Short mmCIF file of C-alpha atoms in Angstrom, two decimals:
data_model
loop_
_atom_site.label_atom_id
_atom_site.label_comp_id
_atom_site.label_asym_id
_atom_site.label_seq_id
_atom_site.Cartn_x
_atom_site.Cartn_y
_atom_site.Cartn_z
CA THR O 1474 5.75 -13.28 6.18
CA GLN O 1475 4.58 -9.80 6.25
CA LEU O 1476 6.87 -7.46 4.83
CA LEU O 1477 5.19 -4.85 7.07
CA GLU O 1478 4.40 -5.77 10.77
CA GLN O 1479 1.59 -3.91 12.57
CA SER O 1480 1.38 -4.11 16.05
CA PRO O 1481 -0.72 -4.27 18.36
CA GLN O 1482 -3.37 -6.59 16.38
CA PHE O 1483 -6.42 -5.65 18.60
CA LEU O 1484 -6.56 -2.85 21.07
CA SER O 1485 -9.53 -1.94 22.96
CA ILE O 1486 -9.54 1.25 25.45
CA GLN O 1487 -11.77 3.40 26.98
CA GLU O 1488 -12.50 6.73 25.60
CA GLY O 1489 -9.67 9.30 26.75
CA GLU O 1490 -6.91 7.15 26.80
CA ASN O 1491 -4.14 7.55 24.22
CA LEU O 1492 -2.68 4.83 22.19
CA THR O 1493 0.07 4.23 19.64
CA VAL O 1494 0.31 1.80 16.82
CA TYR O 1495 3.64 0.84 15.16
CA CYS O 1496 4.14 -0.64 11.83
CA ASN O 1497 8.07 -1.78 11.25
CA SER O 1498 9.77 -3.34 7.91
CA SER O 1499 13.40 -4.19 7.51
CA SER O 1500 12.67 -2.65 3.87
CA VAL O 1501 12.82 0.91 2.72
CA PHE O 1502 9.98 2.55 0.91
CA SER O 1503 9.67 5.57 -0.73
CA SER O 1504 6.53 6.63 0.98
CA LEU O 1505 3.94 5.35 3.87
CA GLN O 1506 0.40 5.96 4.13
CA TRP O 1507 -2.10 5.20 7.12
CA TYR O 1508 -5.63 4.17 6.14
CA ARG O 1509 -8.71 3.50 7.98
CA GLN O 1510 -11.21 1.10 7.07
CA GLU O 1511 -14.90 0.90 8.67
CA PRO O 1512 -16.88 -2.38 8.20
CA GLY O 1513 -18.59 -3.12 4.81
CA GLU O 1514 -16.58 0.07 3.80
CA GLY O 1515 -12.60 0.05 1.52
CA PRO O 1516 -9.73 1.66 3.35
CA VAL O 1517 -9.42 5.51 3.28
CA LEU O 1518 -6.45 7.32 3.32
CA LEU O 1519 -5.78 9.19 6.41
CA VAL O 1520 -1.98 10.46 5.87
CA THR O 1521 1.13 10.05 3.42
CA VAL O 1522 4.97 10.54 4.82
CA VAL O 1523 7.42 10.88 2.52
CA THR O 1524 10.48 12.09 4.20
CA GLY O 1525 12.63 10.36 6.99
CA GLY O 1526 11.60 12.04 10.12
CA GLU O 1527 8.70 13.65 9.23
CA VAL O 1528 6.06 13.96 11.56
CA LYS O 1529 2.15 15.23 10.49
CA LYS O 1530 -0.86 15.83 12.47
CA LEU O 1531 -4.49 15.40 11.97
CA LYS O 1532 -6.47 16.73 14.71
CA ARG O 1533 -5.78 14.21 17.59
CA LEU O 1534 -4.07 11.91 15.46
CA THR O 1535 -0.22 12.00 15.06
CA PHE O 1536 2.03 9.82 12.07
CA GLN O 1537 5.76 9.57 12.23
CA PHE O 1538 7.77 8.37 9.74
CA GLY O 1539 11.36 6.85 11.05
CA ASP O 1540 14.52 8.52 9.85
CA ALA O 1541 15.65 5.32 7.85
CA ARG O 1542 11.97 5.13 6.19
CA LYS O 1543 11.25 1.77 7.33
CA ASP O 1544 8.84 2.37 9.83
CA SER O 1545 6.02 4.48 11.30
CA SER O 1546 3.90 5.04 14.01
CA LEU O 1547 0.39 6.59 14.65
CA HIS O 1548 -0.75 8.35 17.90
CA ILE O 1549 -4.31 8.69 18.97
CA THR O 1550 -4.82 11.51 21.91
CA ALA O 1551 -8.00 11.06 23.86
CA ALA O 1552 -9.22 8.66 22.00
CA GLN O 1553 -12.97 8.82 20.97
CA PRO O 1554 -16.06 6.08 20.19
CA GLY O 1555 -15.61 7.71 16.93
CA ASP O 1556 -12.04 6.55 16.79
CA THR O 1557 -13.19 2.81 16.70
CA GLY O 1558 -11.80 0.99 13.20
CA LEU O 1559 -9.44 -1.00 11.29
CA TYR O 1560 -5.94 0.76 10.83
CA LEU O 1561 -3.62 -0.22 7.86
CA CYS O 1562 0.14 0.81 7.29
CA ALA O 1563 0.83 0.81 3.49
CA GLY O 1564 4.53 0.96 2.26
CA ALA O 1565 4.90 2.29 -1.56
CA GLN O 1566 7.61 0.61 -3.50
CA GLY O 1567 7.59 1.73 -7.02
CA GLY O 1568 3.80 1.61 -8.29
CA LYS O 1569 2.97 -1.25 -5.34
CA LEU O 1570 1.62 -0.69 -2.24
CA ILE O 1571 2.25 -3.46 0.41
CA PHE O 1572 0.02 -3.62 3.05
CA GLY O 1573 0.11 -4.45 7.05
CA GLN O 1574 -2.04 -6.72 9.07
CA GLY O 1575 -3.83 -3.84 10.44
CA THR O 1576 -4.70 -2.96 13.93
CA GLU O 1577 -8.18 -3.26 14.79
CA LEU O 1578 -8.95 -0.58 17.47
CA SER O 1579 -11.95 -0.23 19.32
CA VAL O 1580 -12.68 2.96 22.23
CA LYS O 1581 -15.12 1.95 24.21
CA PRO O 1582 -17.58 4.95 25.86
CA ASN Q 1378 -17.16 11.66 -8.39
CA ALA Q 1379 -17.70 8.37 -8.65
CA GLY Q 1380 -13.95 7.41 -8.26
CA VAL Q 1381 -13.92 3.24 -8.12
CA THR Q 1382 -16.42 1.15 -8.67
CA GLN Q 1383 -16.64 -2.09 -8.04
CA THR Q 1384 -19.06 -4.62 -9.15
CA PRO Q 1385 -20.88 -6.45 -7.96
CA LYS Q 1386 -21.14 -6.47 -3.90
CA PHE Q 1387 -21.92 -9.81 -2.98
CA GLN Q 1388 -21.73 -12.54 -4.73
CA VAL Q 1389 -21.95 -16.22 -4.08
CA LEU Q 1390 -20.19 -18.97 -6.38
CA LYS Q 1391 -20.23 -22.77 -6.52
CA THR Q 1392 -16.78 -24.55 -6.60
CA GLY Q 1393 -15.26 -24.78 -10.19
CA GLN Q 1394 -17.24 -21.61 -11.51
CA SER Q 1395 -15.69 -18.79 -13.14
CA MET Q 1396 -16.44 -15.20 -12.80
CA THR Q 1397 -15.45 -11.70 -13.13
CA LEU Q 1398 -15.23 -8.91 -10.81
CA GLN Q 1399 -15.22 -5.55 -12.63
CA CYS Q 1400 -13.41 -2.44 -10.96
CA ALA Q 1401 -13.57 0.98 -13.60
CA GLN Q 1402 -12.01 4.46 -12.05
CA ASP Q 1403 -12.38 7.67 -13.41
CA MET Q 1404 -9.58 9.34 -12.01
CA ASN Q 1405 -7.20 8.62 -15.01
CA HIS Q 1406 -4.37 6.54 -12.53
CA GLU Q 1407 -2.16 5.00 -14.05
CA TYR Q 1408 -1.76 2.28 -11.41
CA MET Q 1409 -4.45 -0.07 -10.57
CA SER Q 1410 -4.53 -3.11 -8.05
CA TRP Q 1411 -6.66 -5.91 -6.96
CA TYR Q 1412 -6.48 -6.89 -3.36
CA ARG Q 1413 -7.89 -9.53 -1.09
CA GLN Q 1414 -8.55 -9.23 2.55
CA ASP Q 1415 -9.30 -12.03 4.66
CA PRO Q 1416 -9.47 -11.58 8.81
CA GLY Q 1417 -5.87 -11.32 10.29
CA MET Q 1418 -4.11 -11.00 7.03
CA GLY Q 1419 -4.42 -7.04 6.62
CA LEU Q 1420 -4.88 -6.55 2.35
CA ARG Q 1421 -2.90 -9.06 0.22
CA LEU Q 1422 -2.01 -7.74 -3.58
CA ILE Q 1423 -3.21 -10.30 -6.32
CA HIS Q 1424 -2.33 -8.50 -9.76
CA TYR Q 1425 -1.47 -5.33 -10.07
CA SER Q 1426 -1.17 -2.83 -13.28
CA VAL Q 1427 0.95 0.34 -13.74
CA GLY Q 1428 -0.86 1.24 -17.01
CA ALA Q 1429 -3.01 0.21 -19.79
CA GLY Q 1430 -1.54 -3.39 -21.49
CA ILE Q 1431 0.77 -4.00 -18.40
CA THR Q 1432 -0.09 -6.24 -15.52
CA ASP Q 1433 2.01 -7.91 -12.92
CA GLN Q 1434 1.67 -10.70 -10.03
CA GLY Q 1435 1.26 -9.57 -6.70
CA GLU Q 1436 1.61 -11.75 -3.52
CA VAL Q 1437 -1.51 -14.35 -4.05
CA PRO Q 1438 -1.89 -14.34 -7.86
CA ASN Q 1439 -2.74 -17.96 -8.19
CA GLY Q 1440 -6.36 -18.86 -9.41
CA TYR Q 1441 -6.72 -15.40 -10.60
CA ASN Q 1442 -6.40 -13.76 -14.13
CA VAL Q 1443 -6.31 -9.61 -15.43
CA SER Q 1444 -6.05 -7.70 -18.06
CA ARG Q 1445 -5.75 -4.06 -18.56
CA SER Q 1446 -7.22 -3.27 -21.88
CA THR Q 1447 -7.87 0.56 -21.12
CA THR Q 1448 -7.15 2.86 -18.03
CA GLU Q 1449 -10.23 3.03 -16.84
CA ASP Q 1450 -10.86 -0.77 -16.41
CA PHE Q 1451 -9.22 -3.56 -14.57
CA PRO Q 1452 -11.53 -6.67 -14.42
CA LEU Q 1453 -10.09 -9.90 -12.03
CA ARG Q 1454 -11.04 -13.22 -13.46
CA LEU Q 1455 -11.40 -16.38 -10.94
CA LEU Q 1456 -10.99 -18.93 -13.37
CA SER Q 1457 -12.47 -22.22 -11.33
CA ALA Q 1458 -13.56 -20.66 -7.64
CA ALA Q 1459 -12.28 -22.67 -4.67
CA PRO Q 1460 -13.46 -22.34 -1.20
CA SER Q 1461 -10.13 -20.90 -0.32
CA GLN Q 1462 -11.11 -17.66 -2.51
CA THR Q 1463 -14.00 -16.75 -0.02
CA SER Q 1464 -12.84 -13.25 0.93
CA VAL Q 1465 -13.34 -9.83 0.34
CA TYR Q 1466 -12.09 -8.45 -2.88
CA PHE Q 1467 -10.89 -4.71 -3.23
CA CYS Q 1468 -9.82 -2.71 -6.26
CA ALA Q 1469 -7.41 0.18 -6.06
CA SER Q 1470 -7.11 2.91 -8.40
CA SER Q 1471 -3.52 4.95 -7.32
CA TYR Q 1472 -1.78 8.12 -7.80
CA SER Q 1473 2.22 7.92 -8.11
CA GLY Q 1474 4.10 11.20 -8.40
CA GLN Q 1475 6.53 13.35 -5.95
CA GLY Q 1476 7.71 10.39 -4.27
CA ARG Q 1477 4.30 9.38 -2.85
CA THR Q 1478 1.73 6.68 -3.72
CA GLU Q 1479 -1.74 7.29 -2.39
CA ALA Q 1480 -4.48 4.90 -3.21
CA PHE Q 1481 -8.08 4.97 -3.67
CA PHE Q 1482 -10.23 1.97 -3.27
CA GLY Q 1483 -13.47 0.78 -4.31
CA GLN Q 1484 -16.45 -0.51 -2.00
CA GLY Q 1485 -15.43 -4.25 -2.15
CA THR Q 1486 -16.96 -7.35 -3.34
CA ARG Q 1487 -18.13 -10.37 -0.92
CA LEU Q 1488 -17.26 -13.38 -2.44
CA THR Q 1489 -18.37 -16.50 -0.44
CA VAL Q 1490 -17.12 -20.28 -2.71
CA VAL Q 1491 -19.61 -23.05 -1.25
#
């Protein structure tokens, strides 16, 4: 059983569409991160959210941390083919990072 | 800046062979971890370390050993390779402070056990 559940696992959309990826857990995390991974590479950190209710924006990407610090969402506005990749959420418990299963996003031109 | 360096990038082993995956970081981070990545499973934690001389098990530790004699190095040993250990392995070095933990990953090692 995954401690962090991500949904959807796969998403295929057309360029210009909006999308939201969810990351849910029954556990509280001291912080939550979102990573993006391209084929053949290691994950790269996009953002860290720390405070319940926090919202962070990174160009067309909006990240939100739930009030109870158990869940998070990633919203992409007007997706581009360059957004294609595997998106992973990770929750911090002490020094450990626990990852969700990932969301494989494909944006078609 | 090198960041996290993993070697080798690719490896093929026969069942029963042993090997060590190397990981080194130059960011002076206290925390280091090993993950394996399998399709549809995300990253699963094998072992982690909160400092030199201190290691602990993650979700899937069986068949793997680690040690942390220095802050910089965190090798992962496969004692007797099995086909179920075919996977992509990632080493991560983490900064933890001010309420946040942020990880930096190596390029990965693609291991095939035949």
